[in-house]
XYZ file of C-alpha atoms in Angstrom:
662
model
C 6.766 -78.788 -82.097
C 5.127 -79.695 -78.925
C 8.463 -80.543 -77.382
C 9.888 -77.224 -78.141
C 6.825 -75.434 -76.805
C 6.978 -77.419 -73.463
C 10.745 -76.637 -73.252
C 9.981 -72.822 -73.620
C 7.263 -73.075 -70.997
C 9.449 -74.689 -68.370
C 12.202 -72.358 -68.983
C 10.026 -69.371 -68.333
C 8.474 -70.990 -65.224
C 12.014 -71.531 -63.838
C 13.017 -68.010 -64.596
C 9.979 -66.692 -62.927
C 10.291 -68.783 -59.913
C 13.932 -67.756 -59.445
C 12.986 -64.120 -59.652
C 10.287 -64.327 -56.998
C 12.490 -66.294 -54.753
C 15.169 -63.531 -54.634
C 12.451 -60.842 -53.962
C 11.068 -62.881 -51.076
C 14.385 -63.181 -49.540
C 14.780 -59.197 -49.159
C 11.146 -58.008 -48.595
C 9.389 -57.992 -45.117
C 6.429 -59.870 -44.270
C 4.010 -56.948 -44.792
C 5.783 -56.312 -48.265
C 5.370 -59.917 -49.122
C 1.551 -59.481 -48.938
C 1.724 -56.784 -51.352
C 4.044 -58.813 -53.725
C 1.783 -61.781 -53.543
C -1.008 -59.665 -54.505
C 0.998 -58.437 -57.518
C 1.875 -62.025 -58.294
C -1.679 -63.053 -58.636
C -2.191 -60.302 -60.912
C 0.804 -61.144 -63.115
C -0.208 -64.844 -63.291
C -3.487 -63.938 -64.935
C -1.280 -62.700 -67.922
C 0.644 -65.871 -68.160
C -1.119 -66.886 -71.493
C -0.128 -63.619 -72.924
C 3.431 -64.242 -71.983
C 3.519 -67.504 -73.633
C 2.052 -66.167 -76.790
C 4.777 -63.684 -77.188
C 7.902 -64.230 -79.326
C 11.243 -65.115 -77.785
C 12.477 -61.499 -78.270
C 9.632 -60.042 -76.341
C 9.893 -62.559 -73.627
C 13.566 -61.898 -73.124
C 13.017 -58.083 -72.915
C 10.314 -58.667 -70.178
C 12.594 -61.119 -68.210
C 15.413 -58.667 -68.453
C 13.124 -55.801 -66.805
C 12.239 -58.289 -64.019
C 15.515 -59.525 -63.376
C 17.371 -56.153 -63.639
C 14.853 -54.551 -61.171
C 16.019 -53.377 -57.571
C 13.903 -55.188 -55.009
C 15.312 -53.442 -51.982
C 14.549 -49.957 -53.249
C 11.041 -50.927 -54.042
C 10.743 -52.299 -50.550
C 11.910 -49.043 -48.910
C 9.465 -47.026 -50.882
C 6.573 -49.202 -49.920
C 7.647 -49.173 -46.217
C 7.801 -45.272 -46.351
C 4.589 -45.119 -47.827
C 3.162 -47.532 -45.094
C 4.721 -45.432 -42.292
C 3.262 -42.194 -43.636
C -0.177 -43.820 -43.795
C 0.197 -45.067 -40.222
C 1.535 -41.600 -39.107
C -1.557 -39.949 -40.794
C -3.932 -42.323 -39.146
C -2.291 -41.694 -35.620
C -2.547 -37.916 -36.090
C -6.124 -38.229 -36.980
C -6.832 -40.230 -33.937
C -4.902 -37.642 -31.685
C -6.853 -34.900 -33.192
C -10.068 -36.702 -32.513
C -8.942 -37.334 -29.019
C -8.131 -33.690 -28.404
C -11.282 -32.376 -29.911
C -13.484 -34.791 -27.646
C -11.490 -33.615 -24.559
C -12.107 -29.970 -25.473
C -15.745 -30.530 -26.041
C -16.177 -32.330 -22.797
C -14.461 -29.288 -21.063
C -16.656 -26.844 -22.923
C -19.665 -28.921 -21.890
C -18.669 -28.865 -18.404
C -17.876 -25.135 -18.251
C -21.331 -24.545 -19.882
C -22.977 -26.617 -17.092
C -21.079 -24.670 -14.369
C -22.107 -21.436 -15.872
C -25.709 -22.360 -15.946
C -25.486 -23.668 -12.447
C -24.037 -20.485 -11.199
C -26.610 -18.342 -13.046
C -29.468 -20.490 -11.442
C -27.873 -20.346 -7.950
C -27.483 -16.596 -8.069
C -30.003 -16.181 -5.157
C -28.153 -18.677 -2.941
C -24.544 -17.423 -3.477
C -25.226 -13.998 -5.071
C -22.152 -12.448 -3.550
C -19.856 -15.104 -5.114
C -21.418 -14.737 -8.458
C -21.267 -10.939 -8.549
C -17.474 -11.238 -7.997
C -16.907 -13.867 -10.766
C -19.482 -12.493 -13.091
C -17.242 -10.207 -15.162
C -14.411 -12.839 -15.753
C -16.920 -15.360 -16.813
C -18.510 -12.780 -19.234
C -15.047 -12.049 -20.825
C -14.231 -15.811 -21.081
C -17.577 -16.515 -22.615
C -16.799 -13.827 -25.354
C -13.509 -15.236 -26.123
C -14.764 -18.772 -26.466
C -18.066 -17.761 -28.210
C -17.237 -18.873 -31.641
C -15.578 -22.214 -30.459
C -18.461 -22.952 -28.172
C -21.225 -22.053 -30.531
C -21.842 -25.421 -31.722
C -21.225 -27.222 -28.461
C -23.661 -24.870 -26.721
C -26.336 -26.021 -28.959
C -25.564 -29.560 -27.949
C -25.697 -28.707 -24.174
C -28.953 -26.972 -24.467
C -30.479 -29.450 -26.856
C -32.946 -30.836 -24.231
C -33.643 -27.105 -22.968
C -34.630 -26.045 -26.434
C -36.777 -29.001 -27.128
C -38.785 -28.462 -23.742
C -39.041 -24.599 -24.371
C -37.916 -23.718 -21.031
C -34.952 -24.332 -18.566
C -35.582 -26.920 -15.730
C -36.239 -25.278 -12.260
C -34.236 -28.073 -10.444
C -30.623 -27.431 -9.970
C -28.209 -30.018 -8.508
C -25.842 -28.692 -6.045
C -23.474 -31.156 -4.312
C -25.850 -34.029 -4.943
C -28.857 -32.088 -3.675
C -31.628 -30.803 -5.889
C -32.661 -27.378 -5.268
C -35.811 -25.836 -6.840
C -35.004 -22.418 -8.284
C -38.056 -20.304 -9.077
C -36.022 -17.312 -10.426
C -35.521 -18.640 -14.051
C -32.727 -16.857 -16.028
C -30.558 -14.079 -14.858
C -32.050 -11.843 -12.127
C -31.210 -8.506 -10.469
C -33.974 -8.642 -7.985
C -33.088 -6.942 -4.683
C -35.258 -7.099 -1.627
C -34.862 -4.505 1.182
C -36.475 -4.649 4.651
C -36.322 -1.883 6.935
C -38.255 0.254 9.352
C -38.296 2.422 12.462
C -39.026 1.527 16.023
C -39.533 4.223 18.585
C -39.727 3.328 22.460
C -40.638 6.304 24.447
C -41.480 7.560 27.851
C -43.111 10.893 28.612
C -44.101 13.175 31.524
C -46.103 16.410 31.642
C -46.670 19.313 33.989
C -49.641 21.556 33.780
C -50.848 24.474 35.928
C -53.033 23.397 38.752
C -56.437 24.895 39.789
C -60.152 24.434 38.745
C -59.815 26.086 35.590
C -57.440 23.419 34.326
C -59.308 20.353 35.442
C -61.073 20.078 32.243
C -57.753 19.604 30.369
C -56.879 16.593 32.653
C -59.687 14.042 32.291
C -60.428 10.568 30.878
C -62.154 9.920 27.669
C -65.771 10.511 27.400
C -65.714 12.844 30.426
C -67.090 16.389 29.881
C -65.851 18.226 32.940
C -67.428 21.882 32.896
C -68.074 21.799 29.093
C -70.543 24.422 28.893
C -72.109 23.341 31.935
C -75.932 22.881 31.443
C -76.867 24.589 28.144
C -77.235 21.710 25.639
C -78.074 24.125 22.668
C -74.910 26.055 23.112
C -72.914 22.768 23.275
C -74.658 21.750 19.910
C -73.529 24.989 18.401
C -70.041 24.707 19.531
C -69.779 21.460 18.035
C -72.207 21.351 15.110
C -70.931 18.042 13.558
C -70.432 15.693 16.764
C -72.935 17.383 19.007
C -73.990 14.325 20.866
C -71.939 12.597 23.444
C -69.519 15.358 23.765
C -66.265 14.888 25.568
C -62.627 14.064 25.303
C -61.379 11.179 22.976
C -57.898 10.934 24.238
C -56.849 9.927 27.633
C -55.171 12.919 29.470
C -55.549 11.728 33.126
C -52.040 10.409 33.430
C -49.079 12.696 33.964
C -46.548 9.966 33.064
C -46.502 6.968 30.534
C -44.602 4.711 28.067
C -45.417 4.058 24.580
C -43.770 2.273 21.527
C -44.577 2.278 17.898
C -43.177 1.038 14.772
C -43.274 1.394 10.998
C -41.920 -1.422 8.825
C -40.951 -0.847 5.245
C -40.494 -3.632 2.493
C -39.112 -2.785 -0.795
C -38.490 -4.923 -3.926
C -36.794 -3.603 -6.962
C -35.075 -4.896 -10.252
C -33.292 -3.477 -13.187
C -33.545 -3.538 -17.029
C -30.192 -2.176 -17.887
C -30.863 -2.281 -21.553
C -33.889 0.321 -21.168
C -32.276 2.032 -18.205
C -35.263 1.386 -15.869
C -35.313 0.603 -12.066
C -38.833 -0.863 -11.165
C -40.265 -2.418 -8.110
C -42.846 -1.901 -5.210
C -42.772 -0.370 -1.756
C -45.071 -1.432 1.154
C -45.172 0.024 4.516
C -47.026 -1.502 7.721
C -47.989 0.424 10.782
C -47.404 -1.951 13.869
C -49.701 -0.388 16.676
C -47.814 -2.087 19.703
C -49.006 0.905 21.768
C -51.090 0.807 24.883
C -54.907 0.661 24.053
C -57.691 -1.667 23.545
C -55.636 -4.035 21.223
C -52.645 -4.043 23.605
C -54.710 -4.876 26.603
C -56.080 -8.029 24.767
C -52.739 -9.102 23.427
C -53.501 -8.087 19.775
C -50.687 -6.483 18.018
C -51.893 -6.449 14.474
C -49.803 -5.009 11.506
C -51.980 -2.717 9.421
C -51.164 -1.431 5.863
C -49.853 2.032 5.662
C -49.049 2.518 2.023
C -48.445 0.394 -0.984
C -47.395 1.484 -4.471
C -45.294 0.389 -7.562
C -42.706 2.545 -9.171
C -40.674 2.984 -12.242
C -37.578 5.167 -12.289
C -35.570 6.240 -15.381
C -33.397 9.115 -16.523
C -36.609 10.883 -17.373
C -38.106 10.931 -13.883
C -39.962 8.728 -11.413
C -43.589 7.446 -11.627
C -45.485 6.062 -8.712
C -48.767 4.396 -8.710
C -50.825 3.269 -5.489
C -51.611 4.466 -1.949
C -49.073 6.994 -1.060
C -48.382 10.614 0.286
C -48.007 13.107 -2.562
C -45.502 15.840 -3.403
C -47.262 18.161 -0.870
C -45.827 15.848 1.896
C -42.565 14.570 0.252
C -41.306 17.817 -0.932
C -42.600 19.929 1.925
C -39.832 21.926 3.606
C -40.067 23.572 7.192
C -38.407 23.726 10.458
C -39.366 20.200 11.434
C -37.024 18.852 8.817
C -33.974 20.037 11.026
C -35.306 19.127 14.211
C -34.061 16.249 16.574
C -36.176 12.999 17.078
C -39.698 14.177 18.189
C -38.080 17.472 18.779
C -40.698 19.510 16.737
C -44.456 19.841 16.177
C -44.231 17.187 13.258
C -44.736 14.324 15.708
C -47.392 12.749 17.975
C -46.592 15.033 20.903
C -50.144 16.480 20.805
C -51.569 13.040 21.774
C -50.216 13.211 25.264
C -51.702 16.682 26.019
C -55.302 17.730 25.771
C -55.782 20.081 22.661
C -59.516 19.221 22.187
C -60.543 22.571 23.444
C -63.309 23.554 25.711
C -66.114 21.943 23.692
C -64.020 18.832 22.715
C -64.141 20.207 19.035
C -60.284 20.098 18.616
C -60.229 23.685 17.524
C -56.456 23.902 16.975
C -54.179 23.036 13.895
C -51.536 20.919 15.625
C -48.917 20.018 12.931
C -47.193 21.847 10.220
C -48.636 19.729 7.335
C -51.086 20.592 4.561
C -54.575 19.264 5.061
C -54.442 15.839 3.151
C -51.270 15.026 4.823
C -52.521 16.086 8.237
C -55.715 14.150 7.672
C -53.993 10.892 6.731
C -51.688 11.120 9.955
C -54.755 11.604 12.234
C -53.577 15.002 13.443
C -56.355 16.822 11.774
C -59.391 17.541 13.930
C -61.884 15.557 12.029
C -59.592 12.407 11.372
C -58.558 12.573 15.049
C -62.120 12.246 16.271
C -63.088 9.697 13.733
C -60.155 7.368 14.575
C -60.580 7.805 18.392
C -64.406 7.688 18.633
C -65.448 5.589 15.641
C -62.207 3.453 15.118
C -61.703 4.542 11.592
C -58.584 3.404 10.080
C -57.655 6.810 8.813
C -53.902 6.557 9.383
C -53.871 3.157 7.495
C -55.728 4.426 4.409
C -53.858 6.755 2.237
C -55.576 7.945 -1.091
C -54.843 6.356 -4.205
C -52.550 8.552 -6.311
C -50.683 8.664 -9.583
C -47.503 10.726 -9.032
C -44.642 11.844 -11.169
C -41.299 13.304 -10.040
C -38.822 14.901 -12.376
C -35.175 14.188 -12.421
C -32.771 16.752 -10.733
C -31.678 19.437 -13.265
C -29.201 21.968 -12.001
C -30.644 21.658 -8.546
C -34.292 22.084 -9.581
C -37.019 19.395 -9.353
C -40.769 19.322 -9.409
C -43.432 16.771 -8.808
C -47.157 16.278 -9.557
C -49.823 13.766 -8.478
C -53.489 13.093 -9.023
C -55.897 11.325 -6.629
C -59.524 10.585 -7.719
C -61.044 10.225 -4.198
C -60.768 8.964 -0.734
C -62.358 5.977 0.635
C -65.885 7.174 1.273
C -66.471 5.055 4.351
C -63.961 7.128 6.240
C -66.420 9.970 6.276
C -69.634 8.327 7.316
C -70.874 7.211 10.819
C -73.727 5.225 12.033
C -75.703 6.601 15.002
C -79.007 5.540 16.762
C -81.543 8.388 16.707
C -84.779 8.369 18.770
C -87.976 8.877 17.016
C -91.315 9.583 18.343
C -94.126 7.417 16.725
C -97.651 7.382 18.098
C -96.397 8.556 21.468
C -93.854 6.003 21.684
C -90.071 6.631 21.344
C -88.371 4.337 19.059
C -84.771 4.119 18.043
C -83.649 3.894 14.480
C -80.142 3.504 13.028
C -79.258 6.212 10.421
C -76.060 6.825 8.217
C -74.619 10.246 8.297
C -72.099 11.884 6.118
C -69.843 14.001 8.372
C -66.409 14.610 6.725
C -64.606 16.254 3.900
C -64.964 13.589 1.158
C -62.708 15.473 -1.221
C -62.400 14.298 -4.870
C -60.151 14.952 -7.886
C -57.197 16.107 -5.541
C -54.238 17.598 -7.382
C -51.137 18.223 -5.420
C -47.772 19.577 -6.713
C -44.338 20.792 -5.457
C -41.152 22.256 -6.694
C -37.808 22.656 -5.091
C -34.465 24.239 -5.867
C -31.111 23.612 -4.097
C -27.920 25.670 -4.527
C -24.488 24.897 -3.134
C -22.203 27.946 -2.341
C -18.983 25.958 -2.186
C -16.737 28.835 -1.294
C -18.755 29.473 1.812
C -19.575 25.943 2.642
C -23.366 26.848 2.508
C -26.238 24.938 0.946
C -29.533 26.699 0.508
C -32.838 24.905 -0.495
C -36.239 26.316 -1.048
C -39.442 24.503 -1.928
C -43.243 25.395 -2.505
C -45.840 22.787 -2.502
C -49.691 22.969 -2.783
C -52.809 20.983 -3.084
C -56.411 21.644 -4.388
C -59.716 19.480 -4.610
C -63.464 19.578 -4.597
C -65.784 18.379 -1.813
C -68.274 15.571 -2.673
C -71.793 16.679 -3.481
C -74.850 15.026 -2.284
C -77.237 13.011 -4.565
C -80.583 11.540 -3.605
C -80.273 8.766 -6.199
C -76.707 7.792 -5.071
C -76.648 8.237 -1.264
C -78.697 7.013 1.633
C -77.348 9.634 4.036
C -79.901 10.985 6.416
C -77.668 13.982 6.938
C -75.010 15.411 4.752
C -72.342 17.941 5.842
C -71.034 20.258 3.210
C -67.408 21.387 3.097
C -65.284 24.197 1.607
C -62.981 23.420 -1.200
C -59.639 21.950 -0.447
C -56.766 24.422 -0.978
C -53.390 24.860 0.592
C -49.918 26.075 -0.069
C -46.634 25.789 1.955
C -43.475 27.894 1.323
C -40.235 26.880 3.020
C -36.531 27.668 2.986
C -33.504 26.066 4.715
C -29.757 26.711 4.949
C -27.084 24.304 6.061
C -23.531 25.884 6.942
C -20.652 23.406 7.484
C -18.121 24.797 9.860
C -15.786 21.793 9.503
C -15.788 18.171 9.186
C -17.252 17.805 12.709
C -19.508 20.751 13.144
C -22.525 22.458 11.373
C -25.329 24.772 11.679
C -28.806 24.484 10.152
C -31.603 26.939 9.786
C -35.163 26.577 8.394
C -38.352 28.474 8.215
C -41.749 28.131 6.446
C -45.243 29.717 6.156
C -48.468 27.762 5.015
C -51.911 29.124 4.100
C -54.782 26.497 4.051
C -57.743 28.711 3.536
C -60.865 26.870 4.773
C -59.776 23.448 3.857
C -61.488 20.792 5.918
C -64.144 23.208 7.437
C -67.791 22.791 6.988
C -70.068 25.311 5.586
C -73.622 23.826 5.676
C -75.781 20.796 6.799
C -78.291 19.241 4.712
C -81.108 16.941 5.509
C -82.591 14.323 3.018
C -86.029 15.169 1.800
C -88.413 13.667 -0.580
C -87.015 15.466 -3.649
C -83.251 16.132 -2.703
C -81.064 17.184 -0.039
C -82.180 20.418 1.559
C -80.093 23.021 3.615
C -81.046 23.537 7.181
C -82.213 27.170 7.019
C -81.193 29.789 9.531
C -83.661 30.711 12.226
C -86.212 33.598 11.386
C -86.470 35.676 14.645
C -90.189 36.213 13.687
C -90.922 32.460 13.279
C -91.132 30.844 16.661
C -92.061 27.239 15.254
C -88.800 26.337 13.910
C -86.554 23.868 15.986
C -84.193 25.894 17.996
C -81.867 22.894 18.359
C -81.350 22.774 14.582
C -80.773 26.523 14.433
C -78.072 26.392 17.156
C -76.110 23.904 14.858
C -76.322 26.251 11.998
C -75.248 29.159 14.129
C -72.143 27.139 15.334
C -70.828 27.061 11.769
C -69.921 30.787 12.003
C -66.706 29.741 13.854
C -65.384 28.240 10.677
C -65.530 31.487 8.715
C -61.775 32.153 9.221
C -58.764 30.870 7.346
C -56.216 28.443 8.719
C -52.563 29.242 8.638
C -49.263 28.088 10.413
C -45.653 29.135 10.468
C -42.320 27.454 11.766
C -38.838 28.555 12.440
C -35.974 26.696 13.870
C -32.140 26.199 14.116
C -29.933 23.200 14.850
C -26.232 22.502 15.826
C -24.150 19.507 15.081
C -21.156 18.510 16.819
C -19.724 15.054 16.000
C -22.433 12.525 17.121
C -24.457 15.102 19.074
C -27.225 17.218 17.579
C -29.411 19.705 19.229
C -32.308 21.839 17.802
C -34.567 24.627 18.826
C -37.773 24.924 16.912
C -41.077 26.894 17.105
C -44.488 26.235 15.604
C -47.522 28.494 15.584
C -51.041 28.064 14.058
C -54.335 29.839 13.899
C -57.641 28.127 12.979
C -61.427 28.503 13.061
C -62.556 31.495 15.028
C -58.808 32.617 15.487
C -57.969 29.954 18.081
C -54.110 29.747 18.304
C -51.543 27.127 19.216
C -47.885 27.918 20.117
C -45.334 25.126 20.677
C -41.563 25.754 21.384
C -39.281 22.697 21.450
C -35.749 22.106 22.670
C -34.289 18.693 21.594
C -31.009 16.838 21.843
C -29.903 13.542 20.479
C -26.848 11.260 20.346
C -26.129 8.859 17.528
C -24.453 5.675 19.004
C -24.099 3.947 15.552
C -20.885 4.094 13.513
C -20.550 6.673 10.675
C -20.691 4.045 8.043
C -23.591 2.066 9.486
C -26.900 2.066 7.560
C -28.822 1.612 10.644
C -29.095 4.248 13.311
C -29.640 3.838 17.145
C -30.470 7.184 18.577
C -31.192 8.219 22.255
C -32.973 11.488 22.509
C -34.722 13.843 24.716
C -37.258 16.700 23.747
C -38.788 19.364 25.870
C -42.038 20.929 24.545
C -43.603 24.070 26.115
C -46.986 24.695 24.553
C -49.713 27.278 25.033
C -53.268 27.673 23.545
C -55.446 30.800 23.065
C -58.970 29.662 22.572
C -61.318 32.692 21.580
C -64.530 30.782 21.848
C -67.345 32.596 20.265
C -69.720 30.247 22.075
C -69.201 30.717 25.859
C -71.018 29.307 28.894
C -73.565 31.383 30.897
C -71.013 33.235 32.805
C -69.665 34.711 29.629
C -66.220 34.041 30.920
C -63.237 33.556 28.671
C -62.039 30.219 28.054
C -58.735 29.703 30.138
C -55.634 29.088 28.145
C -54.222 25.725 28.217
C -50.501 25.405 28.660
C -47.963 23.160 30.038
C -44.664 21.322 29.560
C -44.016 17.923 28.021
C -40.899 15.876 28.228
C -40.253 13.022 25.693
C -37.302 10.882 26.104
C -36.499 7.409 24.446
C -34.576 5.571 21.890
C -35.224 5.395 18.193
C -33.848 2.666 16.022
C -33.999 2.863 12.228
C -32.763 0.072 9.993
C-alpha cells in the first residue's frame, strides 16, 4: 500500500516537473517571475492533489499539459506593455503640467513687475496693457489655481511688497497697485521791457516822481489833504516808482497739477497749485531773494455731472468773465499790469481810477484795485498771493450753455488791518502809541455766479458767445467784544455784474477775425461810507461837523467830508477787435472806467504778436509789442487853494518782450 502510494507520488512529481520545464523554455525572464509566483501557489495545494483519485489527477494533468504556454506569455507581455505605456503617459502629463505651471508663474511675476514699474516705464506698459489684459482673460480659468500659489505669500502678509527687482537691482515702488496718476508742471514766464513818454511841463511833474514823494499835492493845506484821502491821510505820496522812463521786468507764474482717474465711477480728481515767482526788480531782488509765494491751491473732482473745486481760487466771476481783453494780444489790453508803469495814483495819491476790467474781488486779489494796490505797496501785504477760500461748482456743457456758482465765507482779516504809531499828549508830554486800525473792505459771505452760452453758425463760419457774471457780499461789522481796532472803516455792500459778448469769424484755415465788447456795473463796491472810533460802550460814528459848534475837531470833520467823493457808482466798458493771419495776430482794444467822484480813465491799445512755436506744440514762445495810449480826467471835488482844475494825466507806454508758456 505504501509502495503504490510512493509510486503515485513520484509519478505526479515527474509529470509536474516536465510541464514546468517546458514552460520555462518558452517564457521570457520577466514572465518567469510571474510563473514562479504561481508555482508557489500551486505547491501549496500539493496535498489536495495527492488526496484526489486517479481520474481527477488525470484530468488536472491533461489541463496542464494541453495548455498553450506561448499564448499565455504573449498576453502577459501585452498587459505589461500597456502598464508601462500608461505609466510613461502619466509621467509625460505630469512633466507638461509642471512646465505649464512654471510658465504661468513666470508670466504672473512678469505682469506683477510690469504693474509695479508703471511709473518707470509707463509708456511701454500702456502699449502692452491691452494685449496683456486679453491674454489674462483667456488664461484666467487655467491660471486661477496657479495665481493663488503665486500670491500665497502676498495674501498671508496682507499687502504687496514695495520692493521690485529689475535687472538684479531692487527698486522701492511707493505706488502700490495700478495707478493712473498724472502730474503736469507748467507755467508762464514773461520777460519785458518798457518805455513811456508823457507831456512835459510843471503840471506833469507830479506824475513822474519817486515813492513817498508828494510834489505839489494840495500844497500846504493838511486838512484838505486829509479829506482827499480819508483812509490813508498820513504820509501821503506815491507808492510806485514812476521816475524812470525806461525799464525791464520779468515775472513768472508756475503751475503744478496732479490728477487721477476712477474709471468705475467716471471721476477725474486731483489738485491744482500755483506759485507766483517775483523775479522782478525791487527790495527782494536787490538782496538776491527770489522767493516763490503761493498763488492758489485747490482740490477738484470732475464728473459727467459737473466740476467741484474746493480751496483758494478765483470764482466764476473771473473764470467765466468775457470782455475785449479775451481777444487781445499779450499785454495788449487793460487786463494786465501796464498801469504799474505809469502814475495813476491821482493828485492826492488816493488812486481814484478803476484801472482793469475786472469785478471787485478779482481786481482786489490782483492788486489792481485802489485799496489792495496801496496795502501791498506801503504795508507789504501779500494780497496777490492770498485768494479767498471758495467752494465752487461748474455745470457740464449742455447744448452750449454752462453755469457756475461759488461761496466764500470771508477773506483773511489780516489783509485789512494796519499798525500805526499815533502821538498822544499825556501831562504835557507827547508819547507815541501803536494802534491797530481796520481800514479795508473785509467782505464776508461772498456769493459769485456766472452763466455762458456759445452757438456755432457752421454755415457762416461764425461762433458767438455771451456771458453774464456777478458777485454779492456783506461788509464786516465792528464788535467791541471781538475787535481791538482803535478805528474801524465801514464799507458799502459788495455788488457787481459784468455782461460780455464775443464773435469769432473764420475766413479760411489761415485767417480769422474776432470781436468782443462788455459792460460792467460795480455800484459802490469797495468804497467806504463811514469811520467809527472805539469808545467805552461800542464803536461810534465820527459825526459830521455842526457849523454852530466850534469845539469839534476840524481835522476829523475834514476826513468825514472827504467821504463825499465815494457817493458815485463805479462802472467800466470794453470793446475790441483782432485779426489772425497764420502765426501773426494783432488786436485793437479800448477800456474806459468811471469811479468815485466821476474820475475817468481811458486806455486804447494796439498790439501785435508772432507765435514762433509749431502748431502742434503744447508750449508757446511768443514775442510781442503793445502800445498803450492813456488819458485821465480827475474831477477832484477837493482842490488846492487856487481852486484850479487838476491837470489830466496822459501819455504813451510801449511794452515789448517775450512770453513763454509751457
